């Protein structure tokens, strides 16, 4: 147990301001050859909300996982007070007064709210009766002004309510340090605001330390006392008071240094290839756009803002609630996948393992997916295509035997092979090594130069700035106005963070 | 270009991936049967018999007598027909364990129609019966298909529960609308002109020829056609099929209809080749045993044929052993069940071994 007294005794609340609750020194974390965190220093203090801002893959979640015992650093040290702190599991972190609310709900939907509270407790505390748990949940909720019915099945709760329950569950152990990983990612603005208010109150009333991970600038400005920016696993700017930098500066720091936009090709647009009108489906609230021949439309945005819904609706895996998608004068809704492909619409999905590759089937058979004829014939060009994309693997081995990057190259080889008209490329270079990513970028650029149209969704803004002819930012299920070159990285960064 | 993928193009040690997979595929069922027979021997010993004597009786009866061969192939016919369909379904990841019910409905539908046009010659009635059997089985299975694609009902549950609806349907049919007025037993009229002709040399009905047609056709379809490609792809990753080939409902429905048709055809063949009428014993458990056959035959048409013959030889031998030394048939059924458990366990072990091998290989490569 650490030296600090527990909160309900009221001892920490004297707000000897800025007393350090958790010290991070030189923490790095590498996965194989990928560096997720590099030499991070950070002081987390009592009585304040510290925001950690960054794009996807900046290392925010890795940092939280290390702080909460879900992961261990490759090098570097953590201190809780004066003591060395090296949790091997979340349970140990909780015993040290550190609790994490994860990005994805870890609730059991078939159980009631009170039962979920019990489930999270240490084994020895689980003997409490359900009635007691229900009372505890009410008390916890009342402190924060939440009204959660302890007997309600979690599956019946709204997303906002689930997020609150998740928060209460973390608070049940009465932690001094509360880590919140993108708590507002799935919430509406109003829900997010009220959650932020609660977090402010948690800090003001009990002097807890709160770390808030987010990519939304608005929340940083309204909710946090200090902010630190991570980019590519490194601390771009150390934690400093929020007031010291304006939103513009923060956005710049989040998305990186200004690079000159590369003039790609003659941007002469041809006829309209695809036109999407008022499309809404699931988390996609509204999308309107057109792509012309020879054009690359970049769709920027942080993950989870409706990109997957847009992607799925465009290939017919998600039924549009409103609106239509017209490709080359033909409505795409309700078209069978094979017809879509025959009509020249190729698809590089963001989740290639789920949607683009059949793992147990051979590589050459995977090259046929979506392009099968009634009778299968040996494909004489298969080896050539594999070689052209330098896919390292054997034709007659299962696709499972390929590494992630090679599997993606196989998918691209297939999708671009039979001269499509339009390519829907979703996070196409994610997880690729720089060489493979460059090759893929060049292939799509050449494709557009030859008169093809590309819808290029990416969370990597650098990439879009390099390849796109126009950029639309997706935020909260809506597509922003078209941004034309020369691109202003700052304003795109702001749009990605929800500031218009 | 520097890439982190330094995995060798071909594994450097030992056998190639494909060869190793092929060996596992064949070895697991063979080893499983051996292991099951061994456990069976222990059970026989517990029952106070000499396992060596019993097994000798079983195998000599099934393999070395003409009647044993005839009986074996006779039972293997419906097993193989049903298991080919089920196996293709399993291959696609679509579970159909209700072939018993599909067989019953196929048989009932064919006797219902043929019973009323009994005067026609066999050359007309037999093809008609085959079609009716297929239609009946397919209809029954498509109920589960509809529930699955429309309402997301698990086919394991729906197909199985439909068996328990098909059985009383049969019992009602042979007591009321289809009952033979000249019989006191609850059974239908005889199939009459639709009776399958026998092949001279084994006194075997021609239904077995159908197996010899269905197996290679299914094998060809699986390997060389788009439908077979979709079966394998759907089993490997159904979401990739939905994103690139067909809509979600197509394959589950197709596999259930296919499995149901073959089960229904097996129903007609049992009716017209062996039982001559429909009665309470029509299904006789072939629909369930065929699940074991499909699993043992690795869901491959040729494998299924081998497994069907092997399992029915075991059954025939067991009947002989029961005649000669009072061995309970239940014991053979236990051995059959053990075969399935051993195949499943063998697959689990094999996949764990290959996963470990892959891990070792990637560890050796990563920095």
PDB file of C-alpha atoms in Angstrom, chain A residues 332-447:
ATOM      1  CA  UNK A 332     -25.036   0.773 -55.472  1.00  0.00           C
ATOM      2  CA  UNK A 333     -27.478   0.005 -52.671  1.00  0.00           C
ATOM      3  CA  UNK A 334     -28.568  -3.621 -52.687  1.00  0.00           C
ATOM      4  CA  UNK A 335     -26.054  -4.651 -55.307  1.00  0.00           C
ATOM      5  CA  UNK A 336     -24.384  -7.991 -54.705  1.00  0.00           C
ATOM      6  CA  UNK A 337     -20.685  -7.767 -53.934  1.00  0.00           C
ATOM      7  CA  UNK A 338     -19.725  -9.609 -57.093  1.00  0.00           C
ATOM      8  CA  UNK A 339     -21.739  -7.176 -59.217  1.00  0.00           C
ATOM      9  CA  UNK A 340     -20.111  -4.263 -57.429  1.00  0.00           C
ATOM     10  CA  UNK A 341     -16.720  -5.660 -58.326  1.00  0.00           C
ATOM     11  CA  UNK A 342     -17.769  -6.368 -61.899  1.00  0.00           C
ATOM     12  CA  UNK A 343     -18.917  -2.744 -62.109  1.00  0.00           C
ATOM     13  CA  UNK A 344     -15.372  -1.677 -61.319  1.00  0.00           C
ATOM     14  CA  UNK A 345     -15.633  -0.722 -57.665  1.00  0.00           C
ATOM     15  CA  UNK A 346     -12.656  -2.168 -55.794  1.00  0.00           C
ATOM     16  CA  UNK A 347     -12.482  -2.261 -52.035  1.00  0.00           C
ATOM     17  CA  UNK A 348      -9.492  -2.304 -49.700  1.00  0.00           C
ATOM     18  CA  UNK A 349     -11.157  -2.639 -46.302  1.00  0.00           C
ATOM     19  CA  UNK A 350      -9.820  -1.205 -43.087  1.00  0.00           C
ATOM     20  CA  UNK A 351     -10.133  -4.610 -41.472  1.00  0.00           C
ATOM     21  CA  UNK A 352      -8.357  -6.725 -44.023  1.00  0.00           C
ATOM     22  CA  UNK A 353      -8.353  -9.869 -41.920  1.00  0.00           C
ATOM     23  CA  UNK A 354     -12.070  -9.816 -41.548  1.00  0.00           C
ATOM     24  CA  UNK A 355     -13.164  -8.620 -44.947  1.00  0.00           C
ATOM     25  CA  UNK A 356     -10.469  -9.180 -47.513  1.00  0.00           C
ATOM     26  CA  UNK A 357      -8.607 -12.391 -46.787  1.00  0.00           C
ATOM     27  CA  UNK A 358      -9.699 -15.968 -46.206  1.00  0.00           C
ATOM     28  CA  UNK A 359      -6.900 -17.126 -43.945  1.00  0.00           C
ATOM     29  CA  UNK A 360      -7.049 -20.894 -44.435  1.00  0.00           C
ATOM     30  CA  UNK A 361      -7.291 -20.626 -48.247  1.00  0.00           C
ATOM     31  CA  UNK A 362      -4.279 -20.526 -50.495  1.00  0.00           C
ATOM     32  CA  UNK A 363      -2.793 -17.250 -51.660  1.00  0.00           C
ATOM     33  CA  UNK A 364      -3.690 -17.859 -55.292  1.00  0.00           C
ATOM     34  CA  UNK A 365      -7.268 -18.621 -54.281  1.00  0.00           C
ATOM     35  CA  UNK A 366      -7.364 -15.412 -52.275  1.00  0.00           C
ATOM     36  CA  UNK A 367      -6.444 -13.595 -55.463  1.00  0.00           C
ATOM     37  CA  UNK A 368      -9.714 -14.908 -56.889  1.00  0.00           C
ATOM     38  CA  UNK A 369     -11.995 -13.716 -54.112  1.00  0.00           C
ATOM     39  CA  UNK A 370     -14.830 -11.753 -55.666  1.00  0.00           C
ATOM     40  CA  UNK A 371     -13.579 -12.582 -59.148  1.00  0.00           C
ATOM     41  CA  UNK A 372     -14.495 -16.236 -59.408  1.00  0.00           C
ATOM     42  CA  UNK A 373     -15.960 -17.724 -62.532  1.00  0.00           C
ATOM     43  CA  UNK A 374     -18.427 -20.571 -62.519  1.00  0.00           C
ATOM     44  CA  UNK A 375     -15.599 -23.002 -63.066  1.00  0.00           C
ATOM     45  CA  UNK A 376     -12.302 -22.403 -61.342  1.00  0.00           C
ATOM     46  CA  UNK A 377      -9.321 -22.460 -63.631  1.00  0.00           C
ATOM     47  CA  UNK A 378      -5.674 -22.214 -62.764  1.00  0.00           C
ATOM     48  CA  UNK A 379      -4.665 -18.563 -62.767  1.00  0.00           C
ATOM     49  CA  UNK A 380      -1.512 -18.279 -64.878  1.00  0.00           C
ATOM     50  CA  UNK A 381      -0.932 -14.650 -63.895  1.00  0.00           C
ATOM     51  CA  UNK A 382      -1.066 -15.241 -60.148  1.00  0.00           C
ATOM     52  CA  UNK A 383       2.660 -15.654 -59.638  1.00  0.00           C
ATOM     53  CA  UNK A 384       3.335 -12.578 -61.722  1.00  0.00           C
ATOM     54  CA  UNK A 385       0.926 -10.418 -59.709  1.00  0.00           C
ATOM     55  CA  UNK A 386       2.412 -11.639 -56.450  1.00  0.00           C
ATOM     56  CA  UNK A 387       5.865 -10.799 -57.727  1.00  0.00           C
ATOM     57  CA  UNK A 388       4.825  -7.366 -59.012  1.00  0.00           C
ATOM     58  CA  UNK A 389       3.644  -6.498 -55.528  1.00  0.00           C
ATOM     59  CA  UNK A 390       6.618  -8.307 -53.996  1.00  0.00           C
ATOM     60  CA  UNK A 391       4.336 -10.361 -51.792  1.00  0.00           C
ATOM     61  CA  UNK A 392       6.614 -12.579 -49.799  1.00  0.00           C
ATOM     62  CA  UNK A 393       4.846 -15.897 -49.708  1.00  0.00           C
ATOM     63  CA  UNK A 394       4.076 -19.010 -51.670  1.00  0.00           C
ATOM     64  CA  UNK A 395       1.091 -19.250 -53.998  1.00  0.00           C
ATOM     65  CA  UNK A 396       0.003 -22.595 -52.601  1.00  0.00           C
ATOM     66  CA  UNK A 397       0.392 -21.693 -48.949  1.00  0.00           C
ATOM     67  CA  UNK A 398      -2.556 -20.475 -46.915  1.00  0.00           C
ATOM     68  CA  UNK A 399      -2.917 -16.703 -46.662  1.00  0.00           C
ATOM     69  CA  UNK A 400      -2.560 -17.149 -42.902  1.00  0.00           C
ATOM     70  CA  UNK A 401       1.120 -17.756 -43.486  1.00  0.00           C
ATOM     71  CA  UNK A 402       1.604 -14.186 -44.736  1.00  0.00           C
ATOM     72  CA  UNK A 403       2.647 -11.377 -42.448  1.00  0.00           C
ATOM     73  CA  UNK A 404       0.186  -8.487 -42.052  1.00  0.00           C
ATOM     74  CA  UNK A 405       1.954  -6.302 -44.571  1.00  0.00           C
ATOM     75  CA  UNK A 406       2.184  -9.038 -47.153  1.00  0.00           C
ATOM     76  CA  UNK A 407      -1.474  -9.905 -46.693  1.00  0.00           C
ATOM     77  CA  UNK A 408      -2.330  -6.271 -47.393  1.00  0.00           C
ATOM     78  CA  UNK A 409      -0.174  -6.289 -50.507  1.00  0.00           C
ATOM     79  CA  UNK A 410      -1.981  -9.408 -51.654  1.00  0.00           C
ATOM     80  CA  UNK A 411      -5.297  -7.612 -51.183  1.00  0.00           C
ATOM     81  CA  UNK A 412      -4.105  -4.571 -53.132  1.00  0.00           C
ATOM     82  CA  UNK A 413      -2.727  -6.762 -55.886  1.00  0.00           C
ATOM     83  CA  UNK A 414      -6.140  -8.362 -56.250  1.00  0.00           C
ATOM     84  CA  UNK A 415      -8.180  -5.191 -56.000  1.00  0.00           C
ATOM     85  CA  UNK A 416      -6.144  -3.211 -58.509  1.00  0.00           C
ATOM     86  CA  UNK A 417      -5.565  -6.108 -60.868  1.00  0.00           C
ATOM     87  CA  UNK A 418      -8.533  -5.969 -63.185  1.00  0.00           C
ATOM     88  CA  UNK A 419      -8.638  -2.239 -63.890  1.00  0.00           C
ATOM     89  CA  UNK A 420     -11.321  -0.966 -61.562  1.00  0.00           C
ATOM     90  CA  UNK A 421     -12.885   2.456 -62.053  1.00  0.00           C
ATOM     91  CA  UNK A 422     -13.080   3.366 -58.398  1.00  0.00           C
ATOM     92  CA  UNK A 423     -11.080   2.202 -55.422  1.00  0.00           C
ATOM     93  CA  UNK A 424     -12.388   2.549 -51.913  1.00  0.00           C
ATOM     94  CA  UNK A 425      -9.196   2.426 -49.873  1.00  0.00           C
ATOM     95  CA  UNK A 426      -9.704   2.369 -46.118  1.00  0.00           C
ATOM     96  CA  UNK A 427      -6.649   2.835 -43.909  1.00  0.00           C
ATOM     97  CA  UNK A 428      -4.730   1.142 -46.727  1.00  0.00           C
ATOM     98  CA  UNK A 429      -1.229   1.639 -45.322  1.00  0.00           C
ATOM     99  CA  UNK A 430      -2.012   0.920 -41.693  1.00  0.00           C
ATOM    100  CA  UNK A 431       0.495  -1.500 -40.244  1.00  0.00           C
ATOM    101  CA  UNK A 432       2.683  -1.537 -43.339  1.00  0.00           C
ATOM    102  CA  UNK A 433       6.388  -0.941 -43.141  1.00  0.00           C
ATOM    103  CA  UNK A 434       7.519   2.284 -44.859  1.00  0.00           C
ATOM    104  CA  UNK A 435       8.642   0.509 -48.018  1.00  0.00           C
ATOM    105  CA  UNK A 436       5.369  -1.319 -48.542  1.00  0.00           C
ATOM    106  CA  UNK A 437       3.350   1.778 -47.632  1.00  0.00           C
ATOM    107  CA  UNK A 438       5.254   3.799 -50.213  1.00  0.00           C
ATOM    108  CA  UNK A 439       4.677   1.180 -52.857  1.00  0.00           C
ATOM    109  CA  UNK A 440       0.977   1.094 -52.151  1.00  0.00           C
ATOM    110  CA  UNK A 441       0.689   4.900 -52.169  1.00  0.00           C
ATOM    111  CA  UNK A 442       2.455   5.059 -55.503  1.00  0.00           C
ATOM    112  CA  UNK A 443       0.196   2.399 -56.971  1.00  0.00           C
ATOM    113  CA  UNK A 444      -2.936   4.294 -55.975  1.00  0.00           C
ATOM    114  CA  UNK A 445      -1.479   7.562 -57.290  1.00  0.00           C
ATOM    115  CA  UNK A 446      -0.678   5.919 -60.618  1.00  0.00           C
ATOM    116  CA  UNK A 447      -4.167   4.505 -60.669  1.00  0.00           C
TER     117      UNK A 447
END
